[in-house]
CSV table of C-alpha atoms in Angstrom, one decimal:
chain,number,residue,atom,x,y,z
A,767,MET,CA,-13.2,-6.4,54.5
A,768,LYS,CA,-13.1,-6.9,51.1
A,769,LYS,CA,-16.4,-8.7,49.7
A,770,TYR,CA,-16.0,-12.1,48.7
A,771,LEU,CA,-14.6,-12.2,44.7
A,772,LEU,CA,-15.5,-15.4,42.9
A,773,ALA,CA,-12.4,-17.5,42.4
A,774,ALA,CA,-13.8,-19.4,39.3
A,775,ALA,CA,-14.4,-15.4,37.2
A,776,ALA,CA,-10.7,-14.6,39.1
A,777,THR,CA,-8.9,-17.6,37.7
A,778,LEU,CA,-10.5,-17.8,34.1
A,779,PHE,CA,-9.6,-13.8,33.9
A,780,CYS,CA,-6.1,-14.8,35.0
A,781,LEU,CA,-6.0,-15.9,31.0
A,782,SER,CA,-6.7,-12.6,29.5
A,783,LEU,CA,-3.7,-10.5,31.0
A,784,PRO,CA,-0.2,-10.0,30.1
A,785,ALA,CA,2.5,-12.1,31.0
A,786,GLN,CA,3.7,-9.6,33.9
A,787,ASP,CA,0.6,-9.4,35.5
A,788,LEU,CA,0.3,-13.2,35.7
A,789,VAL,CA,3.2,-13.5,38.2
A,790,ARG,CA,2.2,-13.6,42.0
A,791,PHE,CA,5.3,-13.7,43.9
A,792,ASN,CA,9.0,-12.7,43.3
A,793,TYR,CA,11.2,-12.4,45.9
A,794,ARG,CA,14.7,-13.3,47.4
A,795,LYS,CA,15.0,-14.7,50.9
A,796,ASN,CA,17.6,-16.3,52.8
A,797,ALA,CA,19.8,-15.9,48.9
A,798,LYS,CA,16.7,-17.9,47.2
A,799,ILE,CA,14.6,-16.3,44.8
A,800,TYR,CA,10.7,-17.4,44.1
A,801,THR,CA,9.6,-16.5,41.4
A,802,GLY,CA,5.5,-17.7,41.3
A,803,THR,CA,2.5,-17.6,38.8
A,804,GLU,CA,-1.5,-16.8,39.3
A,805,ARG,CA,-3.5,-19.9,39.0
A,806,ILE,CA,-4.6,-20.7,35.6
A,807,ARG,CA,-7.4,-22.1,34.9
A,808,VAL,CA,-7.7,-24.9,32.7
A,809,ASP,CA,-11.1,-26.2,31.2
A,810,ALA,CA,-10.9,-30.1,29.9
A,811,PRO,CA,-12.5,-30.5,26.5
A,812,ASN,CA,-14.7,-32.8,27.7
A,813,PRO,CA,-16.9,-31.2,30.0
A,814,LYS,CA,-16.7,-34.6,31.7
A,815,ASP,CA,-13.4,-34.3,32.8
A,816,ASP,CA,-11.5,-32.5,35.5
A,817,ALA,CA,-10.7,-28.7,35.4
A,818,VAL,CA,-7.2,-27.8,36.2
A,819,GLU,CA,-5.5,-25.3,38.1
A,820,LEU,CA,-2.3,-24.7,37.5
A,821,LYS,CA,0.2,-22.6,38.8
A,822,LEU,CA,4.2,-22.8,38.2
A,823,THR,CA,6.8,-21.2,41.0
A,824,ARG,CA,10.3,-21.5,40.2
A,825,VAL,CA,13.3,-21.3,42.8
A,826,ILE,CA,16.9,-20.3,42.0
A,827,PHE,CA,19.4,-21.2,44.4
A,828,PRO,CA,22.3,-19.2,45.7
A,829,ASP,CA,25.2,-21.4,43.4
A,830,GLY,CA,22.8,-20.7,40.5
A,831,GLY,CA,20.9,-24.5,40.4
A,832,VAL,CA,16.9,-23.9,39.6
A,833,VAL,CA,14.0,-26.2,40.6
A,834,TRP,CA,10.8,-25.7,39.2
A,835,LYS,CA,7.2,-26.5,40.8
A,836,LEU,CA,4.4,-27.7,39.3
A,837,ARG,CA,1.2,-27.7,41.5
A,838,ALA,CA,-2.0,-28.7,39.9
A,839,GLU,CA,-5.5,-28.9,41.6
A,840,PHE,CA,-8.3,-30.6,40.3
A,841,GLU,CA,-12.2,-29.9,40.5
A,842,GLU,CA,-14.0,-32.5,42.0
A,843,PRO,CA,-17.3,-33.5,43.6
A,844,ALA,CA,-15.4,-35.1,46.6
A,845,PRO,CA,-12.4,-34.3,48.9
A,846,TRP,CA,-9.1,-36.4,48.7
A,847,LYS,CA,-5.9,-36.7,49.5
A,848,MET,CA,-3.0,-37.2,46.9
A,849,PRO,CA,-0.9,-40.3,48.6
A,850,LYS,CA,2.9,-38.8,48.5
A,851,ASN,CA,4.7,-39.9,45.3
A,852,ALA,CA,1.8,-40.6,43.1
A,853,PRO,CA,2.4,-40.5,39.9
A,854,MET,CA,1.3,-37.7,37.3
A,855,THR,CA,2.1,-39.3,33.8
A,856,ILE,CA,2.3,-36.5,31.1
A,857,ASN,CA,1.9,-37.5,27.4
A,858,THR,CA,3.8,-35.2,25.0
A,859,THR,CA,2.6,-34.0,21.9
A,860,SER,CA,5.7,-35.1,20.5
A,861,GLY,CA,5.4,-38.2,21.7
A,862,LYS,CA,7.7,-38.5,25.3
A,863,VAL,CA,6.5,-39.2,28.1
A,864,VAL,CA,7.3,-37.8,31.6
A,865,VAL,CA,6.7,-39.2,34.6
A,866,LEU,CA,6.8,-37.5,38.0
A,867,LYS,CA,5.9,-37.7,41.6
A,868,ASN,CA,3.7,-35.5,44.0
A,869,ALA,CA,5.7,-34.3,46.4
A,870,ALA,CA,2.6,-33.1,48.7
A,871,ASP,CA,2.2,-34.3,52.2
A,872,ALA,CA,0.5,-32.0,54.0
A,873,PRO,CA,-3.2,-31.6,54.5
A,874,ASN,CA,-5.1,-28.9,51.6
A,875,LEU,CA,-5.7,-25.6,52.9
A,876,VAL,CA,-7.7,-24.6,49.4
A,877,ALA,CA,-11.8,-24.5,49.9
A,878,PRO,CA,-11.3,-27.7,52.8
A,879,GLU,CA,-15.2,-27.4,52.8
A,880,GLY,CA,-15.6,-27.6,49.4
A,881,LEU,CA,-17.7,-24.8,47.3
A,882,ASN,CA,-21.1,-24.5,45.8
A,883,ARG,CA,-20.8,-24.3,42.0
A,884,ASN,CA,-24.0,-24.3,40.0
A,885,GLY,CA,-25.8,-25.7,42.9
A,886,LYS,CA,-23.0,-28.8,43.3
A,887,LYS,CA,-20.5,-28.8,45.7
A,888,VAL,CA,-16.8,-29.3,44.2
A,889,TYR,CA,-13.5,-29.2,45.9
A,890,TRP,CA,-9.6,-28.5,44.6
A,891,ASN,CA,-7.4,-31.2,45.0
A,892,TYR,CA,-3.7,-31.0,43.7
A,893,GLY,CA,-0.8,-32.5,43.6
A,894,GLU,CA,3.0,-30.8,43.6
A,895,TYR,CA,5.5,-32.2,41.4
A,896,TYR,CA,9.0,-30.9,40.9
A,897,LEU,CA,10.7,-30.7,37.9
A,898,GLU,CA,14.2,-30.3,36.3
A,899,GLU,CA,14.8,-27.7,33.3
A,900,ALA,CA,15.3,-30.8,31.5
A,901,GLU,CA,11.4,-32.5,32.4
A,902,LEU,CA,10.0,-28.8,32.0
A,903,ASN,CA,11.3,-28.2,28.5
A,904,LYS,CA,9.9,-31.5,27.4
A,905,ILE,CA,6.5,-30.6,28.5
A,906,LEU,CA,6.7,-27.3,27.5
A,907,GLY,CA,6.5,-28.4,23.8
A,908,GLY,CA,3.0,-29.7,24.3
A,909,ILE,CA,0.8,-31.6,26.3
A,910,ALA,CA,-1.6,-34.6,24.6
A,911,GLY,CA,-3.1,-35.7,27.9
A,912,ILE,CA,-2.0,-36.7,32.0
A,913,ASP,CA,-2.4,-39.7,34.1
A,914,VAL,CA,-2.7,-38.8,37.6
A,915,GLN,CA,-2.6,-41.1,40.4
A,916,LYS,CA,-5.0,-40.0,43.1
A,917,ARG,CA,-5.4,-42.9,45.6
A,918,TRP,CA,-3.6,-46.6,45.7
A,919,SER,CA,-6.7,-48.6,43.9
A,920,SER,CA,-7.2,-49.4,40.4
A,921,ASP,CA,-10.1,-46.7,39.8
A,922,GLY,CA,-7.8,-43.9,41.9
A,923,TYR,CA,-6.6,-42.0,38.6
A,924,ILE,CA,-7.4,-38.7,36.4
A,925,LYS,CA,-7.3,-39.6,32.9
A,926,ILE,CA,-7.9,-36.0,30.9
A,927,THR,CA,-7.0,-36.2,27.3
A,928,TYR,CA,-6.4,-32.8,25.4
A,929,LYS,CA,-7.1,-31.9,21.9
A,930,GLU,CA,-5.4,-29.0,21.0
A,931,ASP,CA,-2.8,-28.4,24.0
A,932,GLU,CA,-4.6,-26.6,26.2
A,933,LEU,CA,-2.7,-27.5,29.4
A,934,GLY,CA,0.4,-27.2,27.8
A,935,ALA,CA,-0.6,-23.3,26.1
A,936,ALA,CA,-1.1,-22.2,30.0
A,937,LEU,CA,1.9,-24.0,31.4
A,938,ARG,CA,4.2,-21.8,28.5
A,939,ARG,CA,2.3,-18.5,29.5
A,940,ALA,CA,3.1,-19.1,33.3
A,941,HIS,CA,6.6,-20.3,32.3
A,942,ARG,CA,7.3,-16.6,29.6
A,943,ALA,CA,5.6,-15.1,33.1
A,944,ILE,CA,8.7,-16.1,35.4
A,945,VAL,CA,11.6,-16.0,32.6
A,946,ASP,CA,10.5,-12.5,32.0
A,947,ALA,CA,10.4,-11.6,35.7
A,948,PRO,CA,13.1,-9.1,36.8
A,949,ALA,CA,15.1,-10.0,39.3
A,950,PRO,CA,14.6,-8.6,42.7
A,951,GLU,CA,16.7,-5.8,44.2
A,952,PHE,CA,17.3,-6.7,48.0
A,953,ASP,CA,16.3,-9.3,50.8
A,954,LEU,CA,13.1,-9.6,51.2
A,955,GLY,CA,13.5,-10.1,55.3
A,956,SER,CA,10.5,-10.5,57.6
A,957,HIS,CA,7.3,-7.9,57.5
A,958,LEU,CA,4.8,-10.2,59.1
A,959,LYS,CA,2.9,-9.2,62.4
A,960,SER,CA,0.3,-12.1,63.2
A,961,LEU,CA,-1.6,-14.9,61.1
A,962,GLN,CA,-4.6,-16.3,62.0
A,963,ASP,CA,-6.9,-19.2,60.6
A,964,GLN,CA,-10.5,-19.9,61.2
A,965,ARG,CA,-13.0,-22.7,59.8
A,966,GLY,CA,-10.4,-23.0,56.7
A,967,SER,CA,-9.9,-18.8,56.3
A,968,ARG,CA,-7.1,-16.5,56.8
A,969,LEU,CA,-5.9,-13.7,57.9
A,970,ALA,CA,-2.6,-12.6,58.1
A,971,GLU,CA,-1.0,-8.9,58.7
A,972,THR,CA,2.2,-6.9,58.4
A,973,GLN,CA,4.6,-4.7,60.6
A,974,THR,CA,3.9,-1.1,59.7
A,975,LEU,CA,6.6,0.3,57.5
A,976,GLN,CA,7.0,4.5,58.1
A,977,ILE,CA,8.2,5.6,55.0
A,978,THR,CA,8.3,9.4,56.1
A,979,SER,CA,7.7,11.1,59.6
A,980,SER,CA,3.9,11.4,58.9
A,981,LEU,CA,2.8,8.5,56.5
A,982,GLY,CA,3.3,4.9,57.3
A,983,ILE,CA,1.5,1.7,55.4
A,984,SER,CA,0.3,-1.6,56.4
A,985,MET,CA,-1.1,-4.5,54.9
A,986,VAL,CA,-3.5,-7.4,55.3
A,987,TYR,CA,-4.1,-10.8,53.2
A,988,LEU,CA,-7.8,-12.2,53.8
A,989,TYR,CA,-8.3,-15.5,52.0
A,990,TYR,CA,-11.9,-16.5,52.6
A,991,ALA,CA,-12.9,-20.1,52.2
A,992,ALA,CA,-16.4,-20.3,51.5
A,993,SER,CA,-15.8,-18.6,48.3
A,994,ASN,CA,-12.4,-20.0,47.4
A,995,SER,CA,-11.3,-15.9,46.8
A,996,ASP,CA,-8.8,-14.0,48.7
A,997,SER,CA,-8.2,-10.0,48.7
A,998,PHE,CA,-6.5,-7.0,50.3
A,999,ASP,CA,-6.1,-4.3,52.7
A,1000,LEU,CA,-4.3,-1.2,52.5
A,1001,ASN,CA,-3.8,0.6,55.5
A,1002,LEU,CA,-2.5,4.6,55.9
A,1003,TYR,CA,-1.2,6.4,59.0
A,1004,LEU,CA,-1.1,9.6,58.9
A,1005,GLN,CA,-0.2,11.5,62.0
A,1006,GLY,CA,-2.6,14.0,63.3
A,1007,LYS,CA,-5.5,13.8,59.9
A,1008,THR,CA,-9.1,12.4,60.1
A,1009,ILE,CA,-10.1,10.7,57.2
A,1010,PRO,CA,-13.3,10.6,56.7
A,1011,LEU,CA,-15.6,7.7,55.6
A,1012,GLY,CA,-15.6,7.7,51.4
A,1013,ALA,CA,-13.1,10.4,51.2
A,1014,ASP,CA,-10.9,9.7,47.8
A,1015,ILE,CA,-7.2,8.2,48.3
A,1016,THR,CA,-5.6,8.8,45.2
A,1017,ILE,CA,-2.4,7.3,44.3
A,1018,VAL,CA,-0.4,8.3,41.3
A,1019,THR,CA,1.7,5.9,40.0
A,1020,THR,CA,4.5,5.5,36.8
A,1021,GLY,CA,1.9,4.1,34.7
A,1022,GLY,CA,-1.7,5.5,35.5
A,1023,THR,CA,-3.8,6.4,38.8
A,1024,ILE,CA,-5.1,4.1,40.9
A,1025,ALA,CA,-8.7,5.8,42.8
A,1026,LEU,CA,-9.5,4.1,46.1
A,1027,GLN,CA,-11.3,6.0,49.2
A,1028,GLN,CA,-12.0,5.5,52.9
A,1029,GLU,CA,-13.6,2.4,53.4
A,1030,LYS,CA,-14.4,2.9,57.4
A,1031,ASP,CA,-15.1,5.0,59.5
A,1032,LEU,CA,-12.1,5.3,61.9
A,1033,VAL,CA,-10.3,6.8,64.1
A,1034,ALA,CA,-8.1,9.8,63.7
A,1035,GLY,CA,-4.8,9.2,62.0
A,1036,ARG,CA,-5.6,5.9,59.9
A,1037,ALA,CA,-7.4,5.2,56.2
A,1038,ILE,CA,-8.2,2.0,55.2
A,1039,CYS,CA,-8.7,1.2,51.1
A,1040,TYR,CA,-8.9,-1.9,49.1
A,1041,PRO,CA,-6.6,-2.5,46.4
A,1042,SER,CA,-7.2,-5.2,43.9
A,1043,ALA,CA,-4.4,-7.2,43.5
A,1044,ASP,CA,-3.3,-5.8,39.6
A,1045,GLN,CA,-3.7,-2.0,41.8
A,1046,ILE,CA,-0.8,-3.3,43.8
A,1047,LYS,CA,1.4,-4.5,41.2
A,1048,GLU,CA,0.8,-1.4,39.7
A,1049,MET,CA,2.3,0.2,42.7
A,1050,MET,CA,4.9,-2.0,42.9
A,1051,ARG,CA,6.3,-0.9,40.4
A,1052,GLY,CA,6.5,3.2,41.2
A,1053,VAL,CA,4.5,5.6,42.8
A,1054,ARG,CA,5.1,9.0,42.2
A,1055,SER,CA,2.9,10.5,44.9
A,1056,VAL,CA,-0.1,9.7,47.3
A,1057,THR,CA,-3.3,11.9,48.2
A,1058,VAL,CA,-6.0,11.4,50.7
A,1059,GLN,CA,-8.7,13.9,51.2
A,1060,THR,CA,-8.9,15.1,55.4
A,1061,THR,CA,-11.2,17.4,57.1
A,1062,ASP,CA,-8.2,20.1,57.0
A,1063,GLY,CA,-8.2,19.3,52.8
A,1064,PRO,CA,-5.9,17.3,50.9
A,1065,ALA,CA,-2.8,15.9,52.1
A,1066,THR,CA,0.0,14.8,49.5
A,1067,PHE,CA,2.8,12.7,49.4
A,1068,SER,CA,5.1,13.0,46.7
A,1069,PHE,CA,8.3,10.5,46.2
A,1070,SER,CA,11.0,10.7,44.2
A,1071,ASP,CA,12.1,7.5,45.0
A,1072,LYS,CA,11.0,4.2,45.2
A,1073,SER,CA,10.1,4.5,49.2
A,1074,PHE,CA,6.6,3.7,48.5
A,1075,SER,CA,6.7,1.3,45.9
A,1076,SER,CA,9.7,-0.7,47.7
A,1077,ALA,CA,7.4,-1.0,51.7
A,1078,VAL,CA,4.4,-1.6,49.0
A,1079,TYR,CA,6.8,-4.4,47.6
A,1080,ARG,CA,8.1,-6.0,50.7
A,1081,LEU,CA,4.5,-6.2,52.8
A,1082,TYR,CA,3.3,-7.9,49.5
A,1083,GLN,CA,5.5,-10.3,48.8
A,1084,SER,CA,5.9,-10.7,52.8
A,1085,LEU,CA,1.9,-11.6,52.8
A,1086,GLN,CA,2.4,-14.3,49.2
A,1087,THR,CA,4.4,-16.5,51.8
A,1088,VAL,CA,1.4,-17.3,54.0
A,1089,SER,CA,-1.2,-17.0,50.8
A,1090,ILE,CA,-3.1,-20.0,50.2
A,1091,LEU,CA,-3.8,-19.3,46.6
């Protein structure tokens, strides 16, 4: 399995990504379109205040109606569960006040046992807030500060003031990424094969999709509670071929070349490689060929259509329906 990633580095890196790469998932399922972003970390101007990791999701219903969901995770030294309907008051830079209610009523699956950061244990406690378009438009103009009720007590709240609209800027980037995302071309369906949880970590596997008579693929999603990070495995099934450990796997996309390798010593007919999330997103935009070095020489599969990229899309988006992050 892929080595653990540092969640803090991953979320900070998101701030420098182009808008298209901020989209974590984008699929149509049961006639609804779900589009959501990667988590964006926003540090408070005052180091004593909580860092916030936000994630924005849009759901478009068959009748054209739209609802938005804002997930705000607060990095704190102790775990707590925010009560349902607990308010978050957003003070905008224009002087308007927007009050949202926490809709979450489920156990927190994000690093439930905490994570050591600089010698201290921290937890990500969160609220999930549904917004209508009018409410979202008010806060997109700028956020001066937030007051979050985290438990029903006089001291059970979080108050953060933003000097330069740091939270509003992150929210606008997330919103733009979603608005600019193309509409999914087809219904996702279901391609999950198994789901396992153990000590806060999660492993999900997909079915195998056959692309040609001699090439099939499947994917695996792994969430690591100990590091609050995740990764993906891409499995290739090549009938009658042996792919030795370390063999090159080259994927030529419409935007460039992705260089991977056989990561395990496996039985004949199978290879496993570890693409990053950004590499998977690049594959979903179009794949022209896949070349795998085998004991018999290179095996190349060329695609004049979207058969490979479409298969990657279906499997990746299916895994996103059970993703922790």
